[in-house]
PDB file of C-alpha atoms in Angstrom:
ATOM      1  CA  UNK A   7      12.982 -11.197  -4.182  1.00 42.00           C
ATOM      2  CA  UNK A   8       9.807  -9.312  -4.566  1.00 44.00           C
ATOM      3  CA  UNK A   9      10.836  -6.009  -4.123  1.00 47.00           C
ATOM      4  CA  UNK A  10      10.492  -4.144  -7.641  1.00 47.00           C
ATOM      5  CA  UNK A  11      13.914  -3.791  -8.843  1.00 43.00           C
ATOM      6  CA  UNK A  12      13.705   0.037  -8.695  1.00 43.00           C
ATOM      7  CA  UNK A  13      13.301   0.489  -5.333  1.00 43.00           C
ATOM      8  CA  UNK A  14      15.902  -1.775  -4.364  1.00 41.00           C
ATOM      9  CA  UNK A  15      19.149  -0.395  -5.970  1.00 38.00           C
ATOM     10  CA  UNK A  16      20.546   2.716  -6.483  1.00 37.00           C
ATOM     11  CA  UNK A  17      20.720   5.255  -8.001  1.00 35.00           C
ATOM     12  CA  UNK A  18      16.640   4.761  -7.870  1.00 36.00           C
ATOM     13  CA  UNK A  19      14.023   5.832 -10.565  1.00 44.00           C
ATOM     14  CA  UNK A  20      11.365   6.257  -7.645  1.00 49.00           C
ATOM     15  CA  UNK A  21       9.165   8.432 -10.372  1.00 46.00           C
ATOM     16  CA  UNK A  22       7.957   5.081 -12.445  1.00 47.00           C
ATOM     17  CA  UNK A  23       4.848   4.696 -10.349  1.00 45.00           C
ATOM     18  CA  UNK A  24       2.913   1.749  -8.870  1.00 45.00           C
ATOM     19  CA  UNK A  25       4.450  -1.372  -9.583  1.00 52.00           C
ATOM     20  CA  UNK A  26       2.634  -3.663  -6.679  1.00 54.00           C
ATOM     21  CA  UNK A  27       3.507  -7.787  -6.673  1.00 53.00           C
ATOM     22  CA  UNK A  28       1.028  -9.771  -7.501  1.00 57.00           C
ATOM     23  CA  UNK A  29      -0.729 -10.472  -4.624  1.00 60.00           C
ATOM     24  CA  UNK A  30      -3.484 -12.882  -6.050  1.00 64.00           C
ATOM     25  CA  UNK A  31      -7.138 -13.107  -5.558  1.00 72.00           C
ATOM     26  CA  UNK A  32      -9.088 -14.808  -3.018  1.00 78.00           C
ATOM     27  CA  UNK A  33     -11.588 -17.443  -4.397  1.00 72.00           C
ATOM     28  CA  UNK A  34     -14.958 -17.934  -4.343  1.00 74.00           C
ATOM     29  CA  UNK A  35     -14.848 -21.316  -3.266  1.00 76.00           C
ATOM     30  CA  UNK A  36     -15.287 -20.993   0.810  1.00 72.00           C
ATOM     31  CA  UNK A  37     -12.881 -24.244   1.095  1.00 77.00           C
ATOM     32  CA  UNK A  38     -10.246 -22.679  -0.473  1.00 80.00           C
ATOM     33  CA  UNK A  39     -10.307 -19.136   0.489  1.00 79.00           C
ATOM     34  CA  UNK A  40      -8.433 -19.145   3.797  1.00 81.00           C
ATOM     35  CA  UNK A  41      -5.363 -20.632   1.927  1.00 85.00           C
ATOM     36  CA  UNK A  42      -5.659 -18.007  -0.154  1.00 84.00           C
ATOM     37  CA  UNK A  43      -5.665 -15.534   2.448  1.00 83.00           C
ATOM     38  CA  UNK A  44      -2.614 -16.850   3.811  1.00 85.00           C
ATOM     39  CA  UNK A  45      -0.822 -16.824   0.736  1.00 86.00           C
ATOM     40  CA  UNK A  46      -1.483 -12.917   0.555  1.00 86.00           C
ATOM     41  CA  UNK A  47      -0.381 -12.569   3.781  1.00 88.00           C
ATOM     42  CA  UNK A  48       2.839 -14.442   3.232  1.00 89.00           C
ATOM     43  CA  UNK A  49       3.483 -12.045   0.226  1.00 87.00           C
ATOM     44  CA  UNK A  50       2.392  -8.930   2.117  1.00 90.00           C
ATOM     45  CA  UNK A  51       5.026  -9.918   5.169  1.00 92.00           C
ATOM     46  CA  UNK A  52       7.574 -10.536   2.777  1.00 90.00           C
ATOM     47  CA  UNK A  53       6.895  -7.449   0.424  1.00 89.00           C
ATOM     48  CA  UNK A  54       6.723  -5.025   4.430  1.00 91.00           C
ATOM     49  CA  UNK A  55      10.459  -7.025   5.501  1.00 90.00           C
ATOM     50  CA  UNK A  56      11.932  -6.563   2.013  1.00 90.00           C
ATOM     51  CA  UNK A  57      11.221  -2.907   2.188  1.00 91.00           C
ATOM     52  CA  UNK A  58      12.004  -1.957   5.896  1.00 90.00           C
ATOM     53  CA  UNK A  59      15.511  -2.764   4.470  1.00 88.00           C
ATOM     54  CA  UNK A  60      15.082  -0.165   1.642  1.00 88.00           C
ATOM     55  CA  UNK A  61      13.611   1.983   4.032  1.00 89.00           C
ATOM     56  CA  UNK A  62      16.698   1.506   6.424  1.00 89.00           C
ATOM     57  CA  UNK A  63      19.060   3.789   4.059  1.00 86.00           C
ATOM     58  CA  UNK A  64      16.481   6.802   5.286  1.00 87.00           C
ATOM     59  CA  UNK A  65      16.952   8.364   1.646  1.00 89.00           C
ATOM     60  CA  UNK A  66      13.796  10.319   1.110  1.00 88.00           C
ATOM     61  CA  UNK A  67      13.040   9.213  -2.299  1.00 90.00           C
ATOM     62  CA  UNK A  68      13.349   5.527  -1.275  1.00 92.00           C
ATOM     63  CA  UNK A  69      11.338   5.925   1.806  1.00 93.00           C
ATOM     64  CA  UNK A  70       8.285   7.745   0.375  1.00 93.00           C
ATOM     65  CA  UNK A  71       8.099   5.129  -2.523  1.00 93.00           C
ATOM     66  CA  UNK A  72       8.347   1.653   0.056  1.00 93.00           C
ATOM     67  CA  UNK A  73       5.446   3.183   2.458  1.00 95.00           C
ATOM     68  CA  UNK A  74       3.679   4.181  -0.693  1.00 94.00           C
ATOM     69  CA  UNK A  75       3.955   0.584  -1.953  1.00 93.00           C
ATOM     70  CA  UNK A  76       3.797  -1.149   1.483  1.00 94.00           C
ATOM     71  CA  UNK A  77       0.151   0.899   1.792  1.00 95.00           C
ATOM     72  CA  UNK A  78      -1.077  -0.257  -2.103  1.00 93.00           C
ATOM     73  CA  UNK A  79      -0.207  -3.852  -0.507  1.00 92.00           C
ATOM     74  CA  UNK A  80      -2.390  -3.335   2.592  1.00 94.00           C
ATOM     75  CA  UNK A  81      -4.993  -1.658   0.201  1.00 93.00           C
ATOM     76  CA  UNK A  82      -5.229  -4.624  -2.237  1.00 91.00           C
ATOM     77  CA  UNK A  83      -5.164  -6.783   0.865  1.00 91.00           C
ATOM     78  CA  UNK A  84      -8.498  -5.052   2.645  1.00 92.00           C
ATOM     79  CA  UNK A  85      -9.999  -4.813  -1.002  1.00 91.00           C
ATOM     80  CA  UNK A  86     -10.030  -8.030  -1.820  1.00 89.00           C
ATOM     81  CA  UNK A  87     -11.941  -9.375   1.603  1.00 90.00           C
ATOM     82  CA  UNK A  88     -14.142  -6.684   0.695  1.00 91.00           C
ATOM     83  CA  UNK A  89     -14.633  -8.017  -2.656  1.00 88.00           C
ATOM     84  CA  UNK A  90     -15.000 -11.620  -1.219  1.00 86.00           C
ATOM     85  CA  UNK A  91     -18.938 -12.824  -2.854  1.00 85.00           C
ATOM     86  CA  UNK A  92     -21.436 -12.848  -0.217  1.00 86.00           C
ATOM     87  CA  UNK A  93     -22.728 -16.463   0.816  1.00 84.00           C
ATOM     88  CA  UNK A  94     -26.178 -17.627  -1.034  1.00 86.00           C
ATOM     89  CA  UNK A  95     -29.132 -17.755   1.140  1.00 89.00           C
ATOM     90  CA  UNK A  96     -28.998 -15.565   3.754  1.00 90.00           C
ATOM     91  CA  UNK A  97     -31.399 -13.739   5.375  1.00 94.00           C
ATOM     92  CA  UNK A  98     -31.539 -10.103   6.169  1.00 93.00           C
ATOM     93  CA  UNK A  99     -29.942 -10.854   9.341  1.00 95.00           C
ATOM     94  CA  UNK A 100     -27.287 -12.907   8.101  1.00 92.00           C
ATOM     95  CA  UNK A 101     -26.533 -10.520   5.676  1.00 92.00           C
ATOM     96  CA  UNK A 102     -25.875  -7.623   7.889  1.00 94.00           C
ATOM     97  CA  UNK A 103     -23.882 -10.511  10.365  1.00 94.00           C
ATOM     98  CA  UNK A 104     -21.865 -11.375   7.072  1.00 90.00           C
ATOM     99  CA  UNK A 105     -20.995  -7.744   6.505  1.00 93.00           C
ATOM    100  CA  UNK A 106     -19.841  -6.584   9.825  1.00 94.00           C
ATOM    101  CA  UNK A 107     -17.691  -9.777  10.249  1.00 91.00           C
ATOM    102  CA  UNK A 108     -16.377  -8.696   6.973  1.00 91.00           C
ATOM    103  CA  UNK A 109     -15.182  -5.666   7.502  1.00 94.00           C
ATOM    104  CA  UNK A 110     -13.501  -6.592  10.984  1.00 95.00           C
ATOM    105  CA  UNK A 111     -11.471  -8.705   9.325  1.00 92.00           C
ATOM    106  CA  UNK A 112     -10.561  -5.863   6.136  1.00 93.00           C
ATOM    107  CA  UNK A 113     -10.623  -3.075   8.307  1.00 95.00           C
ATOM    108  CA  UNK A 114      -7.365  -3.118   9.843  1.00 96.00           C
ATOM    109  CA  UNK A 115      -6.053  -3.958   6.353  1.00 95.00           C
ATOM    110  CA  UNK A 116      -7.601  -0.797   5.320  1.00 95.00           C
ATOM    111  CA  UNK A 117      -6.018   1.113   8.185  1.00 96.00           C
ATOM    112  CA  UNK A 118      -2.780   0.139   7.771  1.00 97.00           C
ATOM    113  CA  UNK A 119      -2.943   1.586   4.185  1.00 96.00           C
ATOM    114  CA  UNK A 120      -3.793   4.806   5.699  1.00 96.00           C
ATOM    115  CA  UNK A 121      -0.956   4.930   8.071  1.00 97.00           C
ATOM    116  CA  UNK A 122       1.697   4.060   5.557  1.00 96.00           C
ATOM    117  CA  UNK A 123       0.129   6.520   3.048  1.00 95.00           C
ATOM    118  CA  UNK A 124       0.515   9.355   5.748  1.00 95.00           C
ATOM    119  CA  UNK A 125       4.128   7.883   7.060  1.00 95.00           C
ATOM    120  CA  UNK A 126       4.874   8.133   3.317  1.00 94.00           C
ATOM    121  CA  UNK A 127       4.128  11.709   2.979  1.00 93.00           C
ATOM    122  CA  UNK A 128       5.338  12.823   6.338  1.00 94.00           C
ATOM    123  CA  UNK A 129       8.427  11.120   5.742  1.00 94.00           C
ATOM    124  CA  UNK A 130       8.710  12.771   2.178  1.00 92.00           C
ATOM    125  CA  UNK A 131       8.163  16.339   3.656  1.00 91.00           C
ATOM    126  CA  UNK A 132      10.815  15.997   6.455  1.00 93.00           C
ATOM    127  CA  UNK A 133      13.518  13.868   3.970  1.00 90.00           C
ATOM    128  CA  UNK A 134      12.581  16.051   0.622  1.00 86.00           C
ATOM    129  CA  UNK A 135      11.242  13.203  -1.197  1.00 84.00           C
ATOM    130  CA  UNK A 136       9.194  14.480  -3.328  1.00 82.00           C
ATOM    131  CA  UNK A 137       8.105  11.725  -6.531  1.00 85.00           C
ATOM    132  CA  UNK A 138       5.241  10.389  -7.927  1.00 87.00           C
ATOM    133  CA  UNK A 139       5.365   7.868  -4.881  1.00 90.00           C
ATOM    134  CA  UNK A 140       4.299  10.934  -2.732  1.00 88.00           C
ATOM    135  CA  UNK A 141       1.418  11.752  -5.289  1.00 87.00           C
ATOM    136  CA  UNK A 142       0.496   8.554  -5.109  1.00 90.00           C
ATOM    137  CA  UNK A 143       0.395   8.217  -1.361  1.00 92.00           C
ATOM    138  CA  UNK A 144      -1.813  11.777  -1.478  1.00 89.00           C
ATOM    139  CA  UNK A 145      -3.907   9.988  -3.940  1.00 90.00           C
ATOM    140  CA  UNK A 146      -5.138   6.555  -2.659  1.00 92.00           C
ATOM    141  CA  UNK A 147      -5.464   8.790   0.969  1.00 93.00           C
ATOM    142  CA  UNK A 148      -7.760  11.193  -0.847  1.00 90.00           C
ATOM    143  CA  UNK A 149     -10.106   8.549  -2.424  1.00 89.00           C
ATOM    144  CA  UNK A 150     -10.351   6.828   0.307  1.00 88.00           C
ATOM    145  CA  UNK A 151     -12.130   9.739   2.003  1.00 84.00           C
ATOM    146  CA  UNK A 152      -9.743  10.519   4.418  1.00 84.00           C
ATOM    147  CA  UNK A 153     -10.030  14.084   5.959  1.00 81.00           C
ATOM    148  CA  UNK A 154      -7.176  16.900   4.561  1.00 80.00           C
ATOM    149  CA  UNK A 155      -6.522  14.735   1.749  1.00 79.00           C
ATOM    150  CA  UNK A 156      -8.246  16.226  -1.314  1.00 75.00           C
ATOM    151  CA  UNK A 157      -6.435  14.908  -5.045  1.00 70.00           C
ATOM    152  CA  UNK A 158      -6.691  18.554  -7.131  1.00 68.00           C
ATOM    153  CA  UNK A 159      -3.950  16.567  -9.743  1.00 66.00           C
ATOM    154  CA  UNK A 160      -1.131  18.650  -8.755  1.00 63.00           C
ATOM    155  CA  UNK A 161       2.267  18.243 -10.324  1.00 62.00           C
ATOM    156  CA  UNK A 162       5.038  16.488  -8.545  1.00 56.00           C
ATOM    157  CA  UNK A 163       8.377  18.485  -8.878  1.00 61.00           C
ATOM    158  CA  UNK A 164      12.190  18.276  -8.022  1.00 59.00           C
ATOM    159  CA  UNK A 165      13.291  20.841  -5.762  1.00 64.00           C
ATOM    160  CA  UNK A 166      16.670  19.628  -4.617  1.00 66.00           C
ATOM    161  CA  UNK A 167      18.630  17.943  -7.311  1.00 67.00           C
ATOM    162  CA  UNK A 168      20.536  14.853  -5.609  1.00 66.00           C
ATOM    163  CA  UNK A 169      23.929  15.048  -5.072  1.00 70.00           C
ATOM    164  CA  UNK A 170      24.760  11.408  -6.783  1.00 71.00           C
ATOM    165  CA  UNK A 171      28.309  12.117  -7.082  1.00 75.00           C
ATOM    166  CA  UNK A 172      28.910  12.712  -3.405  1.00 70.00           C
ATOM    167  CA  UNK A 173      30.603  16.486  -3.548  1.00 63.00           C
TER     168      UNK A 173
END
């Protein structure tokens, strides 16, 4: 079970924040990285299918914090290809071969994030889940440059208490 506890009973505390699985970190070693990568991968499928079930009960402050998390996931994932060392010894050529193959492989990583990010707030806007999930969904769109997302460190606040006793 690698959904964080929070998000995966109720009554939820969706305000605690990030709380991402360990994903771990791909090696430098080129003989050992694609296991690695497959390993994340695993996690990452498991971490989406464990939270499309959360997201199943359509409660807005559930929703916005499982896209919010399932884009962090995708995030780390595209980061750390980025962050993969470069191979010693190439030329200028190679270099610039290197980085374009690079980021073909971490860019739809990368995109992903973005689309669960905006899901996330969309979601939050038409279900009234405003929490720090939302924030941080606003956030991580807003640094990574993504246009009519701007961070000015507003403050995330209730407006609908929740009914938890079912009246």
């Amino acid at each position: 079970d690698i959904v964080p506890h929070h998000l995966g009973h109720a009554p939820l505390d969706c305000d605690s924040g990030p709380n991402l699985p360990p994903l771990g970190r791909i090696p430098t070693n080129p003989q050992r990285q694609a296991k690695a990568v497959q390993q994340k991968l695993a996690v990452l499928e498991r971490l989406k299918n464990e939270l499309a079930s959360v997201i199943k009960y359509d409660d807005g402050h559930m929703v916005v914090a499982s896209l919010a998390l399932i884009g962090q996931a995708y995030q780390h994932m595209a980061a750390s290809i980025y962050a993969v060392p470069m191979p010693k010894g190439l030329d200028d050529d190679g270099i610039k071969q290197y980085k374009a193959g690079v980021d073909q492989i971490a860019r739809p990583f990368q995109e992903k994030a973005v689309e669960n990010y905006k899901t996330a707030i969309e979601r939050g806007r038409e279900l009234e889940g405003y929490n720090e999930w939302m924030k941080i969904a606003h956030r991580e769109l807003a640094a990574l440059n993504i246009p009519g997302f701007v961070d000015d460190g507003e403050t995330v606040i209730l407006t609908k208490v929740p009914d938890w006793m079912g009246i």
